[in-house]
Amino acid sequence: MSITYIDAIREAQAHLLATDPRVFLYGQDIATFGGAFKATKNLAVEFPGRVYDSPISEDAMIGLAVGAAIEGLRPIIEMQFADFSSIAFNQIVNQAATHYFRTGIPIPMTVRLPSGGTPGSGPFHSQSMEAIYAHYPGLVVLTPATVSDAYHMLIDAVKLDDPVIYCEHKFLYRWLKADQIQPTNSLPIGKARIARPGKHATVVAYSAMVHEAIRAADRLVADGWDIEVVDLRSIKPLDIDTVLSSVARTGRLLAVGEAFPWGGVTAEVISRVSSEGFHLLDAPPMRLNARDTPVPYHPNLWAAHRPTPESICHALRQLLSF
Amino acid sequence: MVRGRFVENKLSSFYKAGKIVGGVYLGRGQEAVSASLACALQPGKDVFAPSIRDQAGRDAFGEPMIDCFRTYLGSVLGPMRGRDGNIHRGRPDLGMPAMISHLGAQVAVVAGMLFAKRQKGILADAVGATCIGDGSTSTGAFHEGINLAAMEKLPMVIVVVNNQFAYSTPNTRQFACRDLVEKAAGYGMRGHAVDGTDFLATASVIAHAVAQARQGNGPQFVVAELLRLGGHGEHDDASYIPEAVRGSHLGRDCIQVAEEQLIAQGVFTSDEIQAIYQETNDEILRVTAQVQQEPVPDPYQDDWSALSTPHLQPLPHQA
């Protein structure tokens, strides 16, 4: 018996609906149909009156969630694809994110963003939006990379009184499996995790890139390199302490992200480590991102657009050559 | 509506005296619509999402006058504590959300508040209402919000105050339909049109629309025609409004019209109206004298947290 990453997301929502009457789900095709990815399969039947199909109105979906949160409910909004949240951008960053600072009244709302690339998905069904939302004060941005984190971090997100952007990776939905969900959540929101201990260099990654980084690290064992991989788990807040303590052990840093290269999470990690841990570095910190183009459609192009175990190995060899 | 006008006159004086930092946005000429809507609502049960020209409605819905002056003058004791200003204030926990600047965005928020009341089983005959301008009807947020509210069959009243200009842009560069009330049918809503300069007609039409929503007849769409009797803000002399429009029926002052109507109907005498004006001005003087002595925000005392969860610390601003 195994459970997939998307099963964990469904189970977390079932748990939340069963245990917290304030929770309801609102999103496109999520009721009878169970969602474009089946993350809400059967939930409308199991929890009548708690799971709603929305019109194709991302702006109004988040506006509705803000209003419902003001009234004390805990909406979970499913964006069909993270890319479409651009339509809801105003309500997320100006309405939801500013509300607590302006009024003193928090907005406990969770927005699920099916994120990242899969083969053949093309420019508008592949984007990674985490850095855009992390830029704005007033939002918590989570990027679970494991089955257990997908489950526990979604529950933690809904329990939080503040708005959470929950970035779930579409590539991990059915590819990533675990024997079981860990019964207890070992780490709170805002804490990173050492996904693979090592000593020669630190790779900081998140979401699907954690798995690509681990593959790259496994390949470099044959060359005698022992690479540490840090899974950020949470983009904002960013657990810079765990990153710095890893860099203190290894002296080398490569930050890997699937998002576009300008600014973003990897730039933030490099910036923080450079200013707060410059003395820990034995080599210039490096970063590896997607290419600075829209995400391409064809699998051949897509595979060369995002970081892969090959490109991560290549970057690590450069980093280790200093 | 008189209280709204007089408060705004004081705000204008403060602005011209340099005592208000930032913009001042007034609702002169729109008081009959704004107050009529709020008077048809029940504070504590209903939702009212005011827009930028709703001082009269805010007051009628029960917002303390001091909230207005504290927010404009940046008192730390106000609801926004200096963190936001002017008309971007509210009491969301008392059914009056704090608007953001992006037009049309409050429509879906009101829908969400009503949706939540229904979900919690406490909706009963509560309604939610918001005022927006002619310019807001051009936004995507307006369309998405109003369509969602109608689809969800929420007891909502959307009042479009067509004051002929969105900042400086006339209706002719804003929409192509003959009359904005025609939009109601497209959303599956009942439409109501009214002359917003006519106090009694406005009060009657808006009260009817609110009653329709309250009785479970679905969302209502009201369009009130009038002219903004001033600029977009106090920085704007509105020189783009043609004299012919100013002098037209639309340019009537709804407060003068209301005075004439109420005296003609024997509701008030001229002396009684003057007494209301005096009483309002006395209150404004008391409130503003107090607010001007109140503390303004201290950057060293602010916790600078955009999150309510204390342990999720913000990024340092210097690293």
XYZ file of C-alpha atoms in Angstrom:
641
model
C 0.000 0.000 0.000
C 1.452 3.308 -1.006
C 0.173 6.841 -1.077
C 0.957 9.457 -3.708
C 1.643 13.156 -3.244
C -1.780 14.064 -4.650
C -3.464 11.445 -2.455
C -1.869 13.201 0.500
C -3.320 16.544 -0.628
C -6.759 14.986 -0.968
C -6.466 13.263 2.414
C -5.377 16.494 4.090
C -8.444 18.275 2.714
C -10.688 15.388 3.819
C -9.177 15.597 7.301
C -9.680 19.364 7.428
C -13.293 19.136 6.245
C -13.992 16.398 8.799
C -12.410 18.186 11.746
C -13.006 21.896 11.158
C -16.499 23.147 10.268
C -14.994 26.486 9.202
C -13.263 24.871 6.202
C -14.824 24.858 2.736
C -13.380 24.292 -0.740
C -14.015 26.588 -3.693
C -12.527 26.122 -7.149
C -13.087 25.274 -10.773
C -14.368 21.756 -11.503
C -13.628 20.577 -7.963
C -17.083 19.354 -6.877
C -18.663 16.549 -8.928
C -15.680 16.273 -11.253
C -13.185 16.138 -8.361
C -10.770 18.679 -9.822
C -8.606 18.742 -12.937
C -6.061 16.590 -11.077
C -8.566 14.798 -8.794
C -7.217 16.451 -5.656
C -10.815 16.738 -4.404
C -12.136 13.416 -5.687
C -15.370 12.424 -3.908
C -15.023 15.202 -1.335
C -18.234 16.855 -2.563
C -20.066 13.593 -1.883
C -18.402 12.931 1.452
C -18.897 16.519 2.636
C -22.118 17.852 1.122
C -22.380 21.635 1.058
C -18.668 22.101 1.709
C -17.148 21.770 -1.784
C -18.181 24.230 -4.499
C -17.575 24.575 -8.219
C -16.654 28.161 -9.008
C -17.126 30.105 -12.215
C -13.938 30.753 -14.200
C -13.266 33.868 -12.168
C -9.963 33.657 -10.330
C -10.209 37.254 -9.118
C -13.680 36.729 -7.668
C -12.694 33.353 -6.175
C -10.042 35.023 -4.029
C -12.285 38.006 -3.310
C -14.906 35.569 -2.050
C -12.297 33.801 0.070
C -11.203 37.089 1.664
C -14.801 37.943 2.507
C -15.423 34.483 3.928
C -12.219 34.678 5.986
C -13.301 38.057 7.408
C -16.456 36.265 8.565
C -14.370 33.594 10.312
C -14.340 30.753 7.789
C -11.193 29.011 6.467
C -11.534 28.741 2.689
C -9.266 26.536 0.603
C -9.193 27.839 -2.961
C -7.957 25.576 -5.741
C -6.482 27.404 -8.700
C -6.759 24.966 -11.553
C -3.179 25.810 -12.507
C -0.775 28.124 -10.684
C -0.428 30.036 -13.950
C -4.066 31.165 -13.753
C -3.512 32.798 -10.384
C -2.173 35.750 -12.365
C -5.837 36.686 -12.849
C -6.258 36.679 -9.056
C -3.002 38.523 -8.455
C -4.667 41.739 -7.305
C -6.948 40.062 -4.785
C -4.059 37.967 -3.429
C -1.366 40.607 -3.053
C -3.477 43.727 -2.441
C -6.604 42.468 -0.723
C -5.562 39.356 1.212
C -1.903 40.147 1.885
C -2.409 43.712 3.148
C -5.483 43.028 5.258
C -3.910 42.149 8.597
C -1.385 44.988 8.469
C -4.063 47.525 7.581
C -6.972 46.412 9.750
C -5.548 44.070 12.409
C -7.904 41.347 11.201
C -6.107 38.298 9.754
C -7.225 36.448 6.639
C -6.969 32.680 7.212
C -7.148 31.536 3.611
C -5.206 28.872 1.731
C -4.681 29.077 -2.023
C -3.568 25.824 -3.622
C -1.418 26.390 -6.700
C -0.774 23.326 -8.910
C 2.695 24.440 -9.917
C 5.680 23.611 -12.057
C 6.318 21.877 -15.307
C 5.293 18.518 -16.709
C 6.125 17.248 -20.205
C 3.936 18.796 -22.898
C 2.250 21.363 -20.653
C 3.709 24.415 -22.361
C 3.945 28.066 -21.388
C 0.625 28.485 -19.541
C 0.293 25.270 -17.542
C 3.843 24.995 -16.157
C 4.726 28.098 -14.222
C 6.277 28.362 -10.778
C 4.798 31.430 -9.081
C 6.287 31.130 -5.583
C 8.776 33.992 -5.889
C 6.112 36.404 -7.146
C 3.953 35.822 -4.073
C 6.870 35.630 -1.646
C 7.840 39.122 -2.777
C 4.714 40.551 -1.172
C 4.550 41.091 2.598
C 1.655 39.398 4.337
C 1.756 36.004 2.637
C 3.209 32.662 3.719
C 4.489 30.606 0.768
C 4.939 26.849 1.113
C 6.513 24.386 -1.323
C 6.192 20.796 -0.046
C 8.537 18.259 -1.654
C 7.477 15.037 0.060
C 4.263 13.093 0.491
C 4.224 13.671 4.240
C 4.957 17.374 3.860
C 2.207 17.691 1.254
C -0.203 16.349 3.877
C 1.000 18.029 7.047
C 1.901 21.384 5.508
C -1.565 21.724 3.958
C -3.129 21.075 7.359
C -0.713 23.544 8.960
C -1.523 26.092 6.240
C -5.239 25.970 6.944
C -4.658 26.169 10.697
C -2.567 29.311 10.252
C -4.448 32.592 10.738
C -2.634 34.207 7.778
C -3.051 33.763 4.013
C -0.979 30.894 2.632
C 0.102 30.233 -0.936
C 0.510 26.464 -1.062
C 2.562 25.475 -4.126
C 2.010 21.802 -4.925
C 4.113 20.397 -7.736
C 2.185 18.727 -10.569
C 5.149 16.536 -11.556
C 5.131 15.033 -8.058
C 1.365 14.371 -8.030
C 1.498 10.748 -9.107
C 5.187 10.164 -9.553
C 6.034 10.643 -5.883
C 4.878 7.872 -3.583
C 5.464 6.933 0.036
C 4.597 3.832 2.042
C 2.628 5.998 4.428
C 2.183 9.535 5.643
C 4.336 10.111 8.691
C 1.893 10.131 11.587
C 3.279 13.303 13.101
C 4.642 16.434 11.510
C 8.289 16.671 12.479
C 8.857 20.276 11.436
C 6.760 23.418 11.794
C 6.085 25.903 8.997
C 9.179 27.979 8.380
C 11.733 25.244 9.037
C 13.907 23.727 6.320
C 15.001 20.093 6.308
C 18.255 18.336 5.507
C 16.988 16.024 2.767
C 20.387 14.379 2.226
C 23.355 14.918 4.527
C 26.759 15.587 2.972
C 29.957 17.504 3.507
C 31.482 18.834 0.268
C 28.785 21.216 -0.979
C 25.249 22.339 -0.120
C 22.454 22.288 -2.667
C 19.485 24.381 -1.531
C 16.329 23.330 -3.384
C 12.584 23.136 -2.917
C 9.581 21.357 -4.373
C 10.358 18.985 -7.304
C 13.945 20.245 -7.518
C 14.733 18.543 -4.198
C 14.387 15.200 -5.961
C 16.467 16.300 -8.964
C 19.153 17.545 -6.574
C 19.198 14.248 -4.682
C 19.590 12.371 -7.981
C 22.487 14.618 -8.900
C 24.068 14.089 -5.480
C 23.722 10.302 -5.827
C 25.516 10.425 -9.182
C 28.435 12.377 -7.759
C 29.077 9.724 -5.098
C 30.977 7.775 -7.754
C 33.358 10.727 -8.086
C 33.907 10.803 -4.351
C 31.720 13.835 -3.645
C 29.359 13.888 -0.708
C 26.680 16.509 -1.395
C 24.234 17.863 1.163
C 20.719 18.747 -0.032
C 18.562 21.203 1.916
C 14.816 21.158 1.249
C 13.547 24.658 2.052
C 9.914 23.448 2.498
C 8.862 27.031 3.127
C 9.860 29.838 0.760
C 8.490 32.484 3.067
C 9.451 32.532 5.792
C 12.850 31.370 4.577
C 14.831 29.294 7.083
C 18.178 30.919 6.486
C 19.592 29.473 9.740
C 19.399 25.905 8.438
C 20.942 27.002 5.133
C 23.777 28.874 6.864
C 24.534 25.968 9.187
C 24.740 23.655 6.189
C 27.032 26.065 4.333
C 29.133 26.300 7.488
C 29.739 22.549 7.193
C 30.339 22.403 3.447
C 31.725 25.848 2.474
C 29.987 25.678 -0.888
C 26.489 26.661 -2.025
C 24.396 25.912 -5.099
C 20.783 27.160 -5.045
C 18.468 25.350 -7.464
C 14.992 26.421 -8.527
C 12.574 25.594 -11.320
C 11.330 29.173 -11.635
C 12.628 31.803 -14.070
C 16.086 33.122 -13.223
C 15.566 36.864 -12.690
C 15.346 37.511 -8.948
C 13.459 34.839 -7.122
C 14.082 32.263 -4.438
C 17.575 31.241 -5.525
C 18.644 34.890 -5.737
C 17.283 35.470 -2.238
C 19.167 32.473 -0.850
C 22.429 33.576 -2.475
C 21.924 37.131 -1.278
C 21.260 36.121 2.308
C 24.157 33.661 2.463
C 26.538 36.138 0.828
C 25.728 38.905 3.275
C 25.205 36.870 6.435
C 27.630 33.987 5.820
C 30.312 35.355 3.485
C 33.031 34.077 5.806
C 31.617 30.538 5.529
C 32.081 30.340 1.765
C 35.099 28.671 0.161
C 33.822 29.325 -3.370
C 31.529 31.837 -5.070
C 27.906 30.822 -4.428
C 26.111 29.580 -7.535
C 22.549 29.239 -8.656
C 20.748 27.233 -11.295
C 17.254 28.032 -12.537
C 15.014 27.501 -15.522
C 16.018 29.345 -18.668
C 14.911 32.939 -19.125
C 12.228 32.067 -21.689
C 8.600 30.961 -21.399
C 8.313 27.274 -20.522
C 8.420 25.383 -23.842
C 5.943 22.743 -24.949
C 8.010 19.950 -26.508
C 9.517 17.480 -24.011
C 12.955 17.856 -25.619
C 12.899 21.600 -25.088
C 11.222 21.374 -21.690
C 13.850 18.945 -20.361
C 16.551 21.433 -21.346
C 14.629 24.394 -19.929
C 14.474 23.297 -16.293
C 17.333 22.125 -14.075
C 17.943 18.384 -14.388
C 20.238 15.952 -12.562
C 22.681 16.447 -15.461
C 22.708 20.237 -15.275
C 22.844 20.160 -11.475
C 25.838 17.753 -11.637
C 27.495 20.079 -14.122
C 26.972 23.087 -11.861
C 28.197 21.168 -8.825
C 31.377 20.086 -10.607
C 32.060 23.732 -11.418
C 31.378 24.691 -7.798
C 33.655 21.936 -6.508
C 36.481 22.935 -8.878
C 37.233 26.126 -6.972
C -26.215 63.009 4.244
C -25.773 66.455 5.768
C -23.284 65.011 8.241
C -21.361 63.502 5.324
C -21.272 66.829 3.467
C -20.167 68.805 6.522
C -17.474 66.286 7.485
C -16.171 66.458 3.931
C -16.169 70.255 3.973
C -13.946 70.049 7.054
C -11.684 67.513 5.333
C -11.365 69.912 2.402
C -10.331 72.710 4.774
C -7.773 70.484 6.450
C -6.406 69.499 3.035
C -6.093 73.114 1.911
C -4.418 73.975 5.213
C -1.867 71.248 4.574
C -2.964 69.210 7.591
C -3.750 66.044 5.629
C -0.945 64.082 4.007
C -2.026 62.379 0.790
C -5.285 62.596 -1.092
C -8.761 63.684 -0.029
C -11.682 62.111 -1.900
C -15.127 63.575 -1.442
C -18.653 62.519 -2.288
C -20.260 65.895 -2.918
C -23.404 65.376 -4.947
C -23.555 61.671 -4.116
C -24.803 61.904 -0.535
C -28.436 61.079 -1.328
C -27.452 57.788 -2.935
C -24.878 56.858 -0.322
C -27.038 57.682 2.690
C -30.141 56.113 1.164
C -28.314 52.843 0.751
C -26.859 52.783 4.256
C -30.194 53.827 5.803
C -31.815 50.793 4.181
C -29.224 48.527 5.809
C -29.134 47.152 9.336
C -25.761 47.632 11.054
C -24.701 44.565 13.005
C -26.420 42.266 10.554
C -25.864 43.560 7.025
C -22.657 44.227 5.117
C -21.828 47.632 3.654
C -18.705 48.042 1.527
C -18.296 51.774 0.989
C -16.330 53.191 -1.880
C -14.378 56.425 -2.047
C -17.371 58.784 -2.064
C -19.418 57.272 0.724
C -18.817 59.444 3.780
C -22.592 59.939 4.019
C -23.225 56.205 3.840
C -20.458 55.351 6.287
C -21.978 57.756 8.761
C -25.487 56.432 8.218
C -24.238 52.844 8.669
C -22.882 53.821 12.071
C -19.198 54.485 11.490
C -18.173 56.867 14.276
C -17.287 60.292 12.847
C -14.015 60.095 14.711
C -12.887 57.095 12.594
C -12.868 59.396 9.568
C -10.802 62.197 11.084
C -8.454 59.790 12.875
C -7.713 58.022 9.594
C -7.265 61.207 7.541
C -5.082 62.815 10.210
C -3.131 59.603 10.908
C -4.055 59.187 14.574
C -2.650 55.972 15.999
C -5.959 55.520 17.818
C -7.924 55.182 14.565
C -8.959 51.884 13.011
C -6.039 51.946 10.572
C -3.474 53.276 13.111
C -1.670 55.310 10.492
C -0.971 52.198 8.453
C -3.545 53.213 5.875
C -5.255 56.514 5.268
C -8.221 58.516 4.028
C -11.062 56.435 2.590
C -9.162 53.121 2.836
C -10.605 52.502 6.248
C -13.176 50.107 7.589
C -14.426 47.952 10.400
C -14.534 44.560 8.675
C -15.562 42.813 11.892
C -18.610 45.093 12.087
C -19.682 44.439 8.513
C -17.834 47.299 6.840
C -14.779 46.086 4.896
C -11.825 48.412 4.309
C -11.607 49.077 0.586
C -8.423 48.750 -1.436
C -7.750 51.209 -4.246
C -8.353 48.715 -7.025
C -11.815 49.370 -8.378
C -14.406 46.633 -8.372
C -12.380 44.443 -6.007
C -14.830 44.838 -3.129
C -17.730 43.270 -5.026
C -16.420 39.717 -4.553
C -15.450 40.436 -0.935
C -19.042 41.386 -0.084
C -20.163 38.239 -1.911
C -17.732 36.230 0.227
C -19.023 37.738 3.461
C -22.592 36.841 2.508
C -21.513 33.397 1.305
C -19.867 32.795 4.695
C -22.972 33.899 6.589
C -25.013 31.441 4.515
C -22.425 28.702 5.051
C -22.565 29.292 8.807
C -26.363 29.230 8.738
C -26.694 32.771 10.065
C -27.602 34.599 6.855
C -31.351 34.812 7.589
C -32.527 38.025 5.906
C -29.187 39.852 5.985
C -28.065 41.657 2.832
C -24.773 43.018 1.555
C -24.365 46.226 -0.401
C -21.648 48.158 -2.126
C -21.384 51.404 -4.069
C -19.162 51.608 -7.097
C -18.651 54.198 -9.804
C -19.197 54.226 -13.549
C -15.465 53.629 -14.035
C -15.542 50.491 -11.905
C -17.988 48.866 -14.286
C -15.159 48.614 -16.818
C -12.979 46.398 -14.604
C -12.614 42.657 -14.769
C -13.065 42.447 -11.004
C -16.515 44.052 -11.292
C -17.576 41.553 -13.930
C -16.186 38.535 -12.071
C -17.584 39.634 -8.737
C -21.055 40.534 -9.912
C -21.362 37.382 -12.013
C -20.290 35.235 -9.075
C -22.700 36.993 -6.704
C -25.549 36.435 -9.143
C -24.574 32.817 -9.791
C -24.473 32.176 -6.025
C -27.872 33.919 -5.680
C -26.557 36.067 -2.852
C -28.712 38.809 -1.321
C -26.578 41.605 -2.637
C -27.289 45.154 -3.760
C -24.810 46.742 -6.140
C -25.284 50.475 -6.518
C -23.533 52.013 -9.492
C -23.184 55.732 -8.980
C -22.814 57.080 -12.482
C -21.281 60.480 -11.786
C -20.418 60.884 -15.483
C -16.636 60.973 -15.044
C -14.093 58.399 -13.880
C -11.403 60.827 -12.732
C -11.414 62.869 -15.972
C -12.708 60.205 -18.367
C -16.288 60.748 -19.552
C -18.870 57.997 -19.979
C -18.312 58.105 -23.746
C -14.813 56.665 -23.252
C -15.950 54.200 -20.567
C -18.768 52.087 -22.009
C -20.899 51.697 -25.114
C -24.256 50.618 -23.725
C -27.032 53.214 -23.742
C -27.580 52.974 -20.011
C -25.555 51.070 -17.403
C -28.737 49.569 -15.987
C -28.944 47.463 -19.158
C -26.057 45.438 -17.759
C -28.304 44.024 -15.014
C -30.160 41.690 -17.363
C -26.896 40.260 -18.658
C -25.982 39.169 -15.152
C -29.433 37.788 -14.397
C -30.103 40.566 -11.919
C -33.018 42.921 -11.427
C -32.095 46.438 -12.561
C -33.295 49.714 -11.039
C -32.573 53.177 -12.464
C -32.935 56.372 -10.497
C -32.173 60.082 -10.679
C -29.519 60.316 -7.971
C -30.045 64.047 -7.530
C -33.653 63.459 -6.434
C -33.458 62.601 -2.739
C -36.952 61.158 -2.295
C -36.831 59.115 -5.493
C -33.377 57.794 -4.600
C -34.373 56.838 -1.067
C -37.454 55.083 -2.375
C -35.782 53.145 -5.225
C -32.813 52.040 -3.135
C -35.009 51.006 -0.193
C -37.082 48.951 -2.618
C -33.984 47.284 -4.097
C -32.636 46.429 -0.632
C -36.034 45.044 0.373
C -36.070 42.880 -2.753
C -32.690 41.413 -1.853
C -33.761 40.949 1.755
C -36.889 39.080 0.686
C -34.812 36.529 -1.180
C -35.337 37.848 -4.696
C -31.641 37.672 -5.548
C -29.046 40.334 -6.186
C -30.209 43.794 -7.239
C -28.463 46.269 -9.519
C -29.164 49.976 -9.043
C -27.850 52.724 -11.292
C -28.082 56.282 -10.003
C -27.399 59.115 -12.433
C -25.838 62.282 -11.060
C -22.799 64.544 -11.361
C -19.779 64.557 -9.094
C -19.815 68.106 -7.668
C -16.046 68.461 -7.520
C -12.877 66.844 -8.707
C -11.762 63.255 -8.390
C -9.937 64.400 -5.280
C -9.338 67.784 -3.717
C -6.179 68.127 -5.824
C -8.339 68.141 -8.970
C -10.255 71.262 -10.089
C -12.474 69.244 -12.462
C -11.917 71.774 -15.230
C -12.696 69.009 -17.706
C -16.385 68.981 -16.737
C -18.185 71.179 -19.318
C -20.203 74.123 -18.027
C -23.268 72.791 -19.839
C -23.105 69.587 -17.789
C -22.558 71.487 -14.540
C -25.613 73.581 -15.254
C -27.782 70.656 -16.309
C -30.294 68.692 -14.262
C -27.510 66.247 -13.376
C -25.590 69.063 -11.714
C -28.248 69.682 -9.080
C -27.069 69.453 -5.485
C -28.945 66.564 -3.878
C -28.766 68.202 -0.468
C -30.502 71.365 -1.685
C -33.077 69.182 -3.409
C -33.566 67.199 -0.202
C -34.026 70.387 1.833
C -36.682 71.641 -0.565
C -38.437 68.273 -0.662
C -38.464 67.809 3.098
C -39.691 71.348 3.777
C -42.352 71.029 1.071
C -43.548 67.765 2.599
C -43.606 69.270 6.062
C -41.061 66.821 7.466
C -38.758 69.603 8.652
C -38.957 73.366 8.901
C -36.118 75.509 7.667
C -35.222 76.292 11.274
C -35.063 72.614 12.168
C -32.716 71.982 9.266
C -30.504 74.867 10.358
C -30.427 73.355 13.856
C -29.228 70.028 12.388
C -26.485 71.868 10.524
C -25.398 73.679 13.690
C -25.416 70.503 15.741
C -23.335 68.708 13.094
C -20.783 71.497 12.908
C -20.477 71.573 16.706
C -19.795 67.825 16.725
C -17.196 68.191 13.977
C -15.405 70.894 15.977
C -15.370 68.723 19.113
C -14.124 65.633 17.252
C -11.436 67.408 15.258
C -10.176 69.252 18.351
C -9.722 65.886 20.044
C -8.152 64.093 17.083
C -5.614 66.862 16.488
C -4.232 66.232 19.962
C -3.955 62.473 19.532
C -0.647 60.678 19.007
C 0.543 59.862 15.508
C 2.310 56.565 14.771
C 5.818 56.020 16.095
C 7.966 53.882 13.782
C 9.869 52.611 16.825
C 6.681 51.362 18.452
C 5.154 49.644 15.405
C 5.752 45.890 15.359
C 6.166 46.033 11.556
C 4.514 42.675 11.092
C 2.350 41.932 8.071
C 1.469 38.523 9.538
C -0.621 37.823 12.605
C 1.401 34.705 13.447
C 4.115 36.027 15.768
C 6.825 33.425 15.168
C 6.811 33.812 11.371
C 9.254 36.669 11.392
C 9.514 39.024 8.429
C 12.727 39.384 6.463
C 15.235 41.878 7.803
C 15.266 45.088 5.772
C 19.018 45.173 6.015
C 21.048 42.043 5.448
